[in-house]
Coordinates of C-alpha atoms and ligand atoms in Angstrom, one line a residue:
M1 CA -32.7 -68.3 37.1
S2 CA -35.1 -69.8 39.6
N3 CA -35.9 -66.5 41.2
L4 CA -36.5 -64.1 38.3
E5 CA -36.6 -61.1 40.7
E6 CA -33.0 -61.5 41.5
T7 CA -31.8 -61.1 37.9
T8 CA -29.8 -58.1 36.9
A9 CA -29.8 -59.3 33.3
T10 CA -31.0 -56.8 30.7
H11 CA -30.8 -59.2 27.8
F12 CA -30.9 -62.9 26.9
I13 CA -27.1 -63.4 27.0
H14 CA -26.8 -62.1 30.5
A15 CA -29.8 -64.2 31.5
I16 CA -27.9 -67.3 30.2
I17 CA -24.8 -66.3 32.1
E18 CA -26.6 -65.6 35.3
E19 CA -28.1 -69.1 35.1
D20 CA -24.7 -70.6 34.4
I21 CA -23.3 -68.8 37.5
A22 CA -26.2 -70.0 39.6
N23 CA -25.6 -73.5 38.4
N24 CA -21.9 -73.1 39.1
K25 CA -21.0 -74.0 35.6
N26 CA -17.3 -73.5 35.0
D27 CA -17.1 -73.0 38.8
G28 CA -19.1 -69.8 38.3
R29 CA -16.3 -68.3 36.2
V30 CA -17.1 -65.9 33.3
G31 CA -14.5 -65.5 30.6
T32 CA -15.1 -63.7 27.3
R33 CA -13.0 -62.4 24.5
F34 CA -13.0 -59.9 21.6
P35 CA -11.5 -61.8 18.6
P36 CA -10.8 -59.5 15.7
E37 CA -9.0 -60.5 12.6
P38 CA -6.3 -57.9 12.0
N39 CA -7.2 -57.3 8.4
G40 CA -8.7 -53.8 8.7
Y41 CA -9.7 -51.1 11.2
L42 CA -12.5 -51.6 13.6
H43 CA -15.9 -50.1 12.9
I44 CA -18.9 -49.2 14.9
G45 CA -20.3 -52.7 14.6
H46 CA -17.3 -54.0 16.4
A47 CA -18.0 -51.5 19.2
K48 CA -21.1 -53.5 20.0
S49 CA -19.1 -56.7 20.3
I50 CA -16.4 -54.9 22.4
C51 CA -18.9 -53.3 24.7
L52 CA -20.7 -56.7 25.1
N53 CA -17.6 -58.8 25.7
F54 CA -15.7 -56.4 28.0
G55 CA -18.9 -55.2 29.6
T56 CA -20.0 -58.7 30.4
A57 CA -16.7 -59.5 32.0
E58 CA -16.8 -56.4 34.1
K59 CA -20.4 -57.0 35.2
Y60 CA -19.8 -60.6 36.3
N61 CA -16.3 -60.1 37.7
G62 CA -14.8 -62.2 34.9
T63 CA -12.1 -61.7 32.4
C64 CA -12.1 -60.5 28.8
N65 CA -9.2 -61.3 26.4
L66 CA -8.2 -59.4 23.3
R67 CA -7.3 -62.1 20.8
F68 CA -6.3 -61.5 17.3
D69 CA -7.5 -64.3 15.0
D70 CA -4.6 -64.0 12.7
T71 CA -4.7 -66.9 10.3
N72 CA -4.4 -65.1 6.9
P73 CA -0.9 -63.9 6.6
E74 CA -1.5 -62.3 3.2
T75 CA -4.2 -59.9 4.3
E76 CA -3.2 -59.2 7.9
G77 CA -0.6 -56.9 9.4
V78 CA 0.9 -55.0 12.2
E79 CA -0.7 -51.7 11.2
Y80 CA -4.1 -53.3 11.8
V81 CA -3.0 -55.0 15.1
E82 CA -1.9 -51.6 16.4
A83 CA -4.9 -49.7 15.2
I84 CA -7.3 -52.2 16.7
Q85 CA -5.6 -51.9 20.1
R86 CA -5.7 -48.1 19.9
D87 CA -9.4 -48.1 19.1
I88 CA -10.4 -50.5 21.9
K89 CA -8.5 -48.4 24.4
W90 CA -10.1 -45.2 23.1
L91 CA -13.5 -46.8 23.5
G92 CA -12.6 -47.2 27.1
F93 CA -11.8 -50.9 27.6
D94 CA -8.7 -52.5 28.9
W95 CA -7.5 -56.1 28.4
G96 CA -4.7 -55.7 30.9
D97 CA -2.2 -58.5 30.3
R98 CA -4.7 -60.6 28.4
L99 CA -3.5 -60.0 24.9
F100 CA -3.4 -63.1 22.7
F101 CA -2.8 -64.1 19.2
A102 CA -4.2 -67.2 17.5
S103 CA -0.8 -67.5 15.7
D104 CA 0.7 -68.2 19.2
Y105 CA -1.3 -71.5 19.1
F106 CA -0.1 -72.7 15.8
D107 CA 1.9 -75.5 17.4
Q108 CA -1.1 -76.6 19.5
L109 CA -3.4 -76.4 16.5
F110 CA -1.0 -78.5 14.4
D111 CA -1.2 -81.1 17.2
Y112 CA -5.0 -81.0 17.2
A113 CA -4.9 -81.6 13.4
V114 CA -2.6 -84.6 13.8
Q115 CA -4.9 -85.9 16.5
L116 CA -7.8 -85.7 14.1
I117 CA -5.8 -87.5 11.4
K118 CA -4.9 -90.2 13.8
S119 CA -8.5 -90.8 14.9
G120 CA -9.5 -91.0 11.3
N121 CA -11.3 -87.7 11.4
A122 CA -9.2 -85.7 8.9
Y123 CA -7.5 -86.5 5.5
V124 CA -5.3 -84.8 3.0
D125 CA -7.2 -84.0 -0.2
S126 CA -5.3 -83.5 -3.4
L127 CA -8.1 -82.3 -5.6
T128 CA -7.7 -78.8 -7.0
A129 CA -9.7 -75.9 -5.4
E130 CA -12.0 -76.0 -8.4
E131 CA -12.6 -79.7 -8.1
I132 CA -13.3 -79.4 -4.3
R133 CA -15.9 -76.7 -5.1
E134 CA -17.6 -79.0 -7.6
H135 CA -17.6 -81.9 -5.1
R136 CA -19.2 -79.7 -2.5
G137 CA -22.7 -79.9 -4.0
T138 CA -25.3 -77.1 -3.3
V139 CA -27.7 -76.2 -0.6
T140 CA -30.3 -78.4 -2.4
S141 CA -28.0 -81.3 -3.4
A142 CA -25.6 -83.5 -1.5
G143 CA -21.9 -83.2 -2.2
R144 CA -19.7 -86.1 -3.3
N145 CA -16.8 -87.7 -1.6
S146 CA -13.3 -86.9 -2.8
P147 CA -11.4 -89.9 -4.2
Y148 CA -8.7 -89.1 -1.6
R149 CA -11.1 -89.3 1.3
D150 CA -10.1 -92.9 2.2
R151 CA -6.4 -92.4 2.4
S152 CA -4.9 -94.4 5.3
V153 CA -3.9 -92.6 8.5
D154 CA -0.2 -93.2 7.8
E155 CA -0.4 -91.7 4.3
N156 CA -2.3 -88.7 5.7
L157 CA 0.2 -88.2 8.4
D158 CA 3.1 -88.4 5.9
L159 CA 1.5 -86.0 3.5
F160 CA 0.5 -83.5 6.2
N161 CA 4.0 -83.5 7.6
R162 CA 5.4 -83.0 4.1
M163 CA 2.9 -80.1 3.6
K164 CA 4.3 -78.6 6.8
N165 CA 7.9 -79.1 5.6
G166 CA 7.3 -77.1 2.5
E167 CA 7.6 -80.0 0.0
F168 CA 4.4 -78.9 -1.9
D169 CA 3.3 -75.8 -3.7
D170 CA 0.4 -73.7 -2.6
G171 CA -3.0 -75.2 -3.4
T172 CA -1.8 -78.7 -4.2
H173 CA -3.1 -80.3 -1.0
V174 CA -5.4 -79.4 1.8
L175 CA -6.2 -81.1 5.1
R176 CA -9.9 -81.6 5.5
A177 CA -12.1 -82.7 8.3
K178 CA -13.9 -85.9 7.6
I179 CA -17.5 -85.2 8.5
D180 CA -20.3 -85.6 6.1
M181 CA -20.5 -84.6 2.4
A182 CA -24.3 -84.9 2.5
S183 CA -24.9 -82.7 5.5
P184 CA -27.6 -80.1 5.0
N185 CA -25.2 -77.7 6.8
M186 CA -22.6 -76.8 4.1
N187 CA -20.1 -76.0 6.9
L188 CA -20.0 -79.7 7.8
R189 CA -19.2 -81.0 4.3
D190 CA -15.6 -81.9 5.0
P191 CA -14.3 -78.3 5.5
A192 CA -10.7 -77.5 4.9
I193 CA -8.8 -77.0 8.1
Y194 CA -5.2 -76.5 6.9
R195 CA -3.9 -75.1 3.6
I196 CA -0.5 -74.4 2.1
R197 CA 0.5 -70.8 2.0
K198 CA 4.1 -70.0 1.5
A199 CA 3.6 -66.5 3.0
H200 CA 5.4 -64.5 5.7
H201 CA 3.3 -64.1 8.8
H202 CA 3.5 -60.8 10.8
R203 CA 4.2 -62.7 14.0
S204 CA 5.3 -66.3 13.2
G205 CA 7.5 -65.1 10.4
D206 CA 8.5 -67.9 8.0
K207 CA 8.2 -70.7 10.5
W208 CA 5.0 -72.0 8.9
C209 CA 4.0 -72.6 5.3
I210 CA 0.7 -74.2 6.2
Y211 CA -1.9 -72.2 8.0
P212 CA -5.1 -73.3 9.8
L213 CA -8.4 -72.0 8.5
Y214 CA -10.4 -69.5 10.5
D215 CA -13.2 -72.0 11.5
F216 CA -10.6 -74.5 12.8
T217 CA -8.7 -71.8 14.6
H218 CA -11.4 -69.8 16.2
G219 CA -13.2 -72.4 18.3
F220 CA -10.0 -74.0 19.5
S221 CA -8.5 -70.7 20.4
D222 CA -11.5 -70.0 22.6
S223 CA -11.0 -73.4 24.1
I224 CA -7.3 -73.0 24.8
E225 CA -8.0 -69.7 26.5
G226 CA -10.8 -71.2 28.6
I227 CA -13.4 -68.8 27.3
T228 CA -16.7 -69.8 29.0
H229 CA -19.0 -67.8 26.8
S230 CA -18.0 -67.3 23.1
L231 CA -20.2 -64.4 22.0
C232 CA -20.4 -63.9 18.3
T233 CA -22.7 -62.5 15.6
L234 CA -25.5 -64.4 14.0
E235 CA -23.7 -65.4 10.8
F236 CA -21.7 -67.8 12.9
E237 CA -24.8 -69.7 14.1
N238 CA -24.4 -72.4 11.5
H239 CA -20.7 -72.7 12.1
R240 CA -21.4 -73.7 15.7
P241 CA -22.1 -77.4 14.8
L242 CA -18.6 -77.4 13.2
Y243 CA -16.9 -75.8 16.3
D244 CA -18.8 -78.3 18.5
W245 CA -17.6 -81.2 16.3
F246 CA -13.9 -80.1 16.5
L247 CA -14.1 -79.7 20.3
K248 CA -15.8 -83.0 20.8
E249 CA -13.5 -85.0 18.5
V250 CA -10.3 -83.6 20.0
D251 CA -11.9 -83.7 23.5
V252 CA -10.9 -80.4 24.9
F253 CA -12.6 -77.7 27.0
H254 CA -15.9 -76.6 25.4
P255 CA -16.8 -73.0 25.4
Q256 CA -20.5 -72.2 24.9
Q257 CA -21.1 -70.1 21.8
I258 CA -24.0 -67.7 21.9
E259 CA -25.0 -65.6 18.8
F260 CA -26.4 -62.1 18.7
A261 CA -27.5 -59.7 16.0
R262 CA -24.9 -57.4 14.3
L263 CA -25.1 -53.7 14.7
E264 CA -25.8 -52.0 11.4
L265 CA -26.3 -48.3 11.0
S266 CA -28.3 -46.6 8.3
H267 CA -26.3 -44.8 5.6
T268 CA -23.1 -46.5 6.5
I269 CA -21.4 -49.8 6.0
T270 CA -20.1 -52.0 8.7
S271 CA -17.7 -54.3 6.8
K272 CA -13.9 -54.2 6.9
R273 CA -13.8 -55.6 3.4
K274 CA -16.0 -52.9 1.9
T275 CA -14.3 -50.1 4.0
K276 CA -11.0 -51.3 2.6
R277 CA -12.3 -50.9 -0.9
L278 CA -13.4 -47.3 -0.1
V279 CA -9.9 -46.6 1.2
E280 CA -8.0 -48.3 -1.6
E281 CA -10.1 -46.8 -4.3
N282 CA -9.8 -43.3 -2.8
H283 CA -13.5 -42.8 -2.2
V284 CA -12.5 -41.5 1.2
R285 CA -9.2 -40.0 2.5
G286 CA -8.1 -43.0 4.6
W287 CA -9.3 -45.4 7.3
D288 CA -9.8 -42.5 9.6
D289 CA -11.8 -40.4 7.2
P290 CA -14.5 -38.7 9.4
R291 CA -17.2 -39.9 7.1
L292 CA -16.5 -43.5 7.8
S293 CA -18.1 -45.4 10.7
T294 CA -14.7 -46.8 11.6
L295 CA -13.8 -46.1 15.2
S296 CA -10.8 -44.1 14.0
G297 CA -13.0 -42.1 11.7
L298 CA -15.5 -41.4 14.4
R299 CA -12.7 -40.3 16.7
R300 CA -11.3 -37.9 14.1
R301 CA -14.7 -36.5 13.6
G302 CA -15.0 -35.7 17.3
V303 CA -17.5 -38.4 18.3
P304 CA -16.9 -39.0 22.0
P305 CA -16.4 -42.7 22.9
E306 CA -19.1 -42.3 25.6
A307 CA -21.7 -41.6 22.9
I308 CA -20.8 -44.8 21.1
R309 CA -21.0 -46.8 24.3
T310 CA -24.4 -45.2 25.0
L311 CA -25.6 -46.1 21.5
C312 CA -24.5 -49.8 22.1
E313 CA -26.4 -49.8 25.3
R314 CA -29.5 -48.4 23.9
V315 CA -29.5 -50.7 20.9
G316 CA -29.3 -53.7 23.2
V317 CA -28.5 -57.3 22.5
A318 CA -31.0 -59.4 20.6
K319 CA -31.3 -62.2 18.1
F320 CA -32.8 -60.4 15.1
N321 CA -30.9 -58.2 12.6
S322 CA -32.0 -54.7 12.1
I323 CA -30.6 -51.4 10.9
I324 CA -30.3 -48.6 13.4
E325 CA -31.0 -45.1 12.4
L326 CA -27.8 -43.0 12.2
A327 CA -29.9 -40.3 13.9
L328 CA -29.8 -42.3 17.1
L329 CA -26.0 -42.1 17.2
E330 CA -26.3 -38.4 16.5
Y331 CA -28.7 -38.0 19.3
C332 CA -26.3 -39.8 21.7
I333 CA -23.5 -37.5 20.6
R334 CA -25.6 -34.3 21.1
D335 CA -26.9 -35.5 24.4
Y336 CA -23.4 -36.1 25.7
L337 CA -21.8 -33.0 24.2
N338 CA -24.5 -30.6 25.3
K339 CA -23.4 -30.9 28.9
K340 CA -19.7 -31.2 28.2
A341 CA -18.8 -29.1 25.3
N342 CA -17.5 -25.5 25.6
R343 CA -18.9 -22.9 23.3
Y344 CA -17.0 -20.7 20.9
M345 CA -18.0 -18.5 18.0
G346 CA -16.9 -19.3 14.5
V347 CA -18.2 -17.9 11.2
L348 CA -18.4 -20.5 8.5
R349 CA -19.3 -18.4 5.5
P350 CA -18.2 -14.8 6.4
L351 CA -19.8 -11.5 5.5
K352 CA -18.0 -8.4 6.5
V353 CA -19.6 -5.9 8.8
V354 CA -18.2 -2.4 9.6
I355 CA -19.5 -0.6 12.7
E356 CA -19.4 3.0 11.6
N357 CA -19.6 4.6 15.0
Y358 CA -17.0 2.3 16.7
P359 CA -13.5 3.8 17.0
E360 CA -11.0 2.7 14.5
G361 CA -8.1 0.6 15.9
E362 CA -9.9 -0.1 19.1
V363 CA -10.2 -3.7 20.4
E364 CA -12.1 -4.5 23.5
E365 CA -12.4 -7.8 25.3
L366 CA -15.9 -8.9 26.1
E367 CA -16.8 -11.7 28.5
A368 CA -18.5 -14.8 27.1
V369 CA -19.9 -17.8 28.9
N370 CA -18.0 -21.1 28.1
N371 CA -20.9 -23.4 28.7
P372 CA -24.4 -22.3 29.8
E373 CA -25.1 -25.9 30.8
D374 CA -22.1 -26.0 33.1
P375 CA -21.5 -23.1 35.5
E376 CA -18.1 -24.6 36.4
A377 CA -16.9 -24.1 32.9
G378 CA -16.3 -20.4 33.5
T379 CA -16.0 -17.5 31.1
R380 CA -13.5 -16.3 28.5
K381 CA -12.7 -13.0 26.7
V382 CA -13.8 -12.4 23.1
P383 CA -12.2 -9.5 21.2
F384 CA -14.6 -7.0 19.6
S385 CA -13.5 -4.5 16.9
R386 CA -14.9 -2.1 14.3
E387 CA -14.7 -4.7 11.6
L388 CA -16.4 -8.0 12.1
Y389 CA -17.6 -11.0 10.2
I390 CA -21.0 -12.5 10.6
E391 CA -22.6 -15.5 8.8
Q392 CA -23.8 -14.7 5.3
E393 CA -27.1 -16.4 6.0
D394 CA -27.7 -14.1 9.0
F395 CA -28.4 -11.2 6.6
M396 CA -31.2 -10.7 4.1
E397 CA -31.5 -7.7 1.9
D398 CA -35.3 -8.1 1.7
P399 CA -36.1 -10.2 4.7
P400 CA -39.6 -11.6 5.4
K401 CA -41.3 -10.6 8.6
K402 CA -40.3 -13.8 10.4
F403 CA -36.6 -13.4 9.7
F404 CA -35.3 -12.3 13.0
R405 CA -31.7 -11.8 12.0
L406 CA -30.2 -8.8 10.2
G407 CA -31.7 -6.7 7.5
V408 CA -31.4 -3.1 6.5
G409 CA -32.9 -0.9 9.2
R410 CA -33.2 -3.9 11.6
E411 CA -31.5 -4.3 15.0
V412 CA -30.0 -7.6 16.4
R413 CA -27.9 -8.6 19.3
L414 CA -24.3 -9.6 18.6
R415 CA -23.8 -12.4 21.1
Y416 CA -22.1 -11.2 24.3
A417 CA -21.5 -7.8 22.7
Y418 CA -23.8 -5.1 21.6
F419 CA -27.0 -4.3 19.7
V420 CA -26.2 -3.3 16.2
T421 CA -28.4 -1.9 13.4
C422 CA -27.8 -2.3 9.8
V423 CA -27.7 1.1 8.0
G424 CA -26.5 0.2 4.6
V425 CA -25.1 -2.4 2.2
V426 CA -22.0 -2.1 0.0
K427 CA -22.2 -4.1 -3.3
D428 CA -19.8 -5.1 -6.0
E429 CA -20.8 -2.8 -8.8
A430 CA -20.2 -5.3 -11.5
T431 CA -21.9 -8.4 -10.0
G432 CA -24.3 -6.9 -7.5
E433 CA -22.9 -9.2 -4.8
I434 CA -23.0 -7.9 -1.3
K435 CA -19.5 -7.1 -0.1
E436 CA -20.1 -5.7 3.3
L437 CA -22.7 -4.3 5.7
R438 CA -22.5 -0.9 7.3
C439 CA -23.9 -0.9 10.8
T440 CA -24.0 1.2 13.9
Y441 CA -23.9 0.0 17.5
D442 CA -25.5 1.2 20.7
P443 CA -22.6 1.6 23.3
E444 CA -25.3 1.4 26.0
T445 CA -26.0 -2.2 25.2
R446 CA -22.6 -3.6 26.1
G447 CA -22.9 -7.3 27.2
G448 CA -26.1 -7.6 25.1
N449 CA -28.8 -5.8 27.1
A450 CA -30.4 -2.4 26.6
P451 CA -30.8 -0.3 29.8
D452 CA -34.0 1.1 28.4
G453 CA -35.5 -2.4 28.3
R454 CA -35.7 -2.4 24.5
R455 CA -35.7 -5.9 23.0
V456 CA -34.4 -7.5 19.9
K457 CA -35.7 -10.8 18.5
G458 CA -32.4 -12.1 17.1
T459 CA -29.0 -12.9 18.5
I460 CA -26.3 -13.8 16.0
H461 CA -22.7 -14.9 16.3
W462 CA -19.7 -12.9 15.0
V463 CA -15.9 -12.9 14.9
S464 CA -13.6 -9.8 15.0
A465 CA -12.0 -9.3 11.6
E466 CA -8.8 -8.2 13.1
K467 CA -8.4 -10.9 15.7
G468 CA -10.3 -13.8 14.1
V469 CA -8.3 -16.8 13.0
P470 CA -8.5 -18.1 9.4
S471 CA -9.7 -21.6 9.4
E472 CA -10.8 -24.5 7.2
I473 CA -14.0 -26.1 8.2
R474 CA -15.1 -29.5 6.9
L475 CA -18.8 -30.3 6.9
Y476 CA -20.0 -33.8 6.5
D477 CA -23.2 -35.4 5.1
T478 CA -23.8 -39.1 5.2
L479 CA -21.2 -41.1 3.2
F480 CA -24.0 -43.0 1.4
A481 CA -27.1 -41.5 -0.1
K482 CA -29.2 -44.6 0.6
S483 CA -30.3 -45.8 4.0
D484 CA -29.1 -49.3 3.2
P485 CA -26.0 -48.9 0.9
S486 CA -25.8 -52.6 0.2
K487 CA -29.1 -52.4 -1.8
V488 CA -28.1 -51.9 -5.4
E489 CA -29.4 -52.2 -8.9
E490 CA -28.4 -55.0 -11.1
G491 CA -24.8 -54.7 -12.2
E492 CA -23.9 -52.1 -9.6
D493 CA -22.1 -52.4 -6.3
F494 CA -22.4 -50.5 -3.1
T495 CA -20.1 -47.7 -4.3
A496 CA -22.9 -46.7 -6.6
N497 CA -24.7 -45.5 -3.5
L498 CA -22.0 -43.1 -2.4
N499 CA -23.2 -39.6 -1.7
P500 CA -21.3 -37.2 -3.9
N501 CA -21.9 -34.4 -1.5
S502 CA -20.7 -36.1 1.6
L503 CA -17.9 -33.6 2.1
T504 CA -18.1 -29.8 2.0
V505 CA -14.8 -27.9 2.6
L506 CA -15.1 -24.2 3.6
E507 CA -11.8 -22.6 3.1
S508 CA -12.4 -19.0 4.3
S509 CA -14.0 -19.5 7.7
L510 CA -12.9 -17.4 10.7
V511 CA -13.0 -18.4 14.4
E512 CA -12.5 -16.5 17.6
P513 CA -9.0 -16.6 18.9
A514 CA -9.8 -18.8 21.9
A515 CA -10.7 -21.7 19.5
K516 CA -7.0 -21.9 18.6
D517 CA -6.4 -23.4 22.0
V518 CA -8.9 -26.2 21.9
E519 CA -7.4 -29.6 22.5
P520 CA -7.1 -31.5 19.3
G521 CA -9.9 -34.0 19.0
V522 CA -11.9 -32.8 21.9
P523 CA -15.3 -31.6 20.6
F524 CA -16.7 -28.2 21.4
Q525 CA -19.6 -26.1 20.0
F526 CA -19.5 -23.3 17.5
E527 CA -22.6 -21.5 18.6
R528 CA -25.6 -22.1 16.3
Q529 CA -23.5 -24.2 13.9
G530 CA -23.0 -27.5 15.7
Y531 CA -20.3 -29.5 17.4
F532 CA -16.8 -29.5 16.0
C533 CA -13.3 -30.7 16.8
M534 CA -9.9 -29.7 15.6
D535 CA -8.5 -31.9 12.9
P536 CA -4.9 -33.2 12.9
D537 CA -4.4 -31.5 9.6
T538 CA -4.2 -28.2 11.6
T539 CA -1.0 -26.3 11.2
P540 CA 0.2 -23.2 13.2
D541 CA -1.0 -21.0 10.3
R542 CA -4.2 -22.7 9.5
L543 CA -6.7 -24.3 11.8
V544 CA -8.8 -27.1 10.4
F545 CA -12.1 -28.2 12.1
N546 CA -14.4 -31.1 11.5
R547 CA -18.1 -30.7 12.2
T548 CA -19.1 -33.7 14.4
V549 CA -22.8 -33.1 14.2
T550 CA -25.2 -30.2 13.7
L551 CA -27.3 -29.0 16.6
R552 CA -30.6 -30.1 15.0
D553 CA -32.0 -33.2 16.5
S554 CA -33.5 -35.3 13.9
W555 CA -33.9 -38.3 16.2
A556 CA -36.5 -36.6 18.3
K557 CA -38.3 -35.8 15.1
I558 CA -38.2 -39.4 13.9
Q559 CA -39.5 -40.6 17.3
K560 CA -42.4 -38.2 17.1
K561 CA -42.9 -39.2 13.5
E562 CA -43.5 -35.6 12.6
G563 CA -42.9 -34.0 9.3
P564 CA -40.3 -31.3 8.9
Q565 CA -40.7 -28.6 11.4
K566 CA -39.7 -25.0 11.9
K567 CA -36.0 -24.6 12.4
K568 CA -35.2 -22.9 15.6
K569 CA -32.6 -20.3 14.9
Ligands
ATP1 P1 -16.1 -57.6 8.8 O1 -17.2 -58.5 8.2 O2 -16.4 -56.1 8.9 O3 -14.7 -57.8 8.2 P2 -15.7 -59.4 10.8 O4 -16.9 -60.0 11.5 O5 -15.1 -60.2 9.8 O6 -16.1 -58.0 10.3 P3 -13.9 -59.7 12.9 O7 -12.6 -59.1 13.0 O8 -13.9 -61.2 12.6 O9 -14.6 -58.9 11.8 O10 -14.8 -59.4 14.1 C1 -14.5 -59.5 15.4 C2 -15.7 -59.6 16.2 O11 -16.6 -58.6 16.0 C3 -16.5 -60.9 15.8 O12 -16.8 -61.6 17.0 C4 -17.7 -60.4 15.1 O13 -18.8 -61.2 15.3 C5 -17.9 -59.0 15.7 N1 -18.5 -58.1 14.8 C6 -18.2 -57.9 13.5 N2 -19.0 -57.0 12.9 C7 -20.0 -56.7 13.8 C8 -21.2 -55.9 13.8 N3 -21.5 -55.3 12.7 N4 -21.9 -55.9 14.9 C9 -21.6 -56.6 16.0 N5 -20.5 -57.3 16.1 C10 -19.7 -57.4 15.0
MG2 MG1 -16.8 -61.3 8.8

């Protein structure tokens, strides 16, 4: 831009686009696309590309297509096509009527290939796959020409048509671009552009038994759709000369490809192929396992799409690869949920409490605030009764001075209820294990304040034994023990870095009755325990909750570069 002050660009890609608009390139039009291959579910890395492509179109009044690059019939399918659409919508983007499939261009792509043959720029090679690999050379040595490289145009046309007509078996011939077997860029060493695959395609059915390769398809598909800015990740940088070559030789509309760094998160993998292995080898419970960084997994875990979009914004768009701390995503989640999430009480690991001076059989409804951060969220009733459950870790038989929760002879506040004092402990005679606490309550402290101004240091959460709802609560740790799971010892692969303790299932938790009515998938807070959401495994008899994140903010700590600090409880 001539006048830098006018720019609204926050990164280099938008700076390029603003300059193109200023120069009236493509008549000032901006067209982007998100081009997934439907061979797996989307992950958080894809979210960056989705936010960038759809966000750019939105910002510059342009269009963004959703296009499936579906050129590998054997590994692709409708399940993935549907899941990908679901995930993009959930993230908050809409392609309107701009849904496309590369497979819809197969006729056009075939014509482009014929055009290349006719101009002497493509040939049918009949070497085996193995021989082709041998002829390719290495990064340090030039490749060798195939003996079939100089077939005549007529012979090539004839063979290519017969490939199309199904006369040959898989792997017997390929169509290759005729570029340069000595190019330092391996992608330009006569890459294959069409191969024989007698496979059923999820859209084109059995119409084709030859399929164009990804590199051939991708650039042309962008061209056919009139994409002005083809935004893609850095690993495609050295494919660009090939795309440019195709577009120039066939002489069609030429989108501008711009590469940016992938989003990688610590302790997770962002690869469809690797995720597929985790699913197929049962390391996780499916593509939507809440431990995965797939969008469907994050959704099931209760991560709000807004938090993912905020993460992508904060990470920005640049040209160098880096690994983002998972803690930053967690920070974005907490930051969003703190203002939005309603509060409930749930006891993860219950310890029974009997209030000796509370009338047997009586249940009273106490008023609790739904969200202290949002006065509009209102209040609810929480039932209180003689028998309650509190968290095991909120009691210590022999507590140190700084322990402000319950101990024998100590008084605490039960959140929204009363002050209670522990007067005794009942133990299992054989094991010595604490079975229940005996307490008394002060009826004067209803609502949590003492009229005599007496104070207590601790406030703990609780659930009525009579009215509490039995629940299963799933707690998650990182799926991988290492920050970069792809770093492995000799002879190992990334699965060696899986964290064996990534899932903890608590089967005897109890939650307050109102938590029965949370909307599935919408996150809320169990006070002091973190953000949670109801899992689809929930049945009428048994609630199942996933912990989205804990309340502890490790990102702030990382930023301050402090060591472990006192836990605020
Ligand atoms: P994977 O390697 O996980 O299979 P992919 O790159 O092969 O992913 P595609 O379906 O081809 O998956 O990706 C669609 C788009 O998303 C591409 O434009 C790709 O560049 C982009 N993308 C993929 N992974 C990331 C990532 N980690 N960060 C940002 N963009 C990504
Ligand atoms: Mg890839």
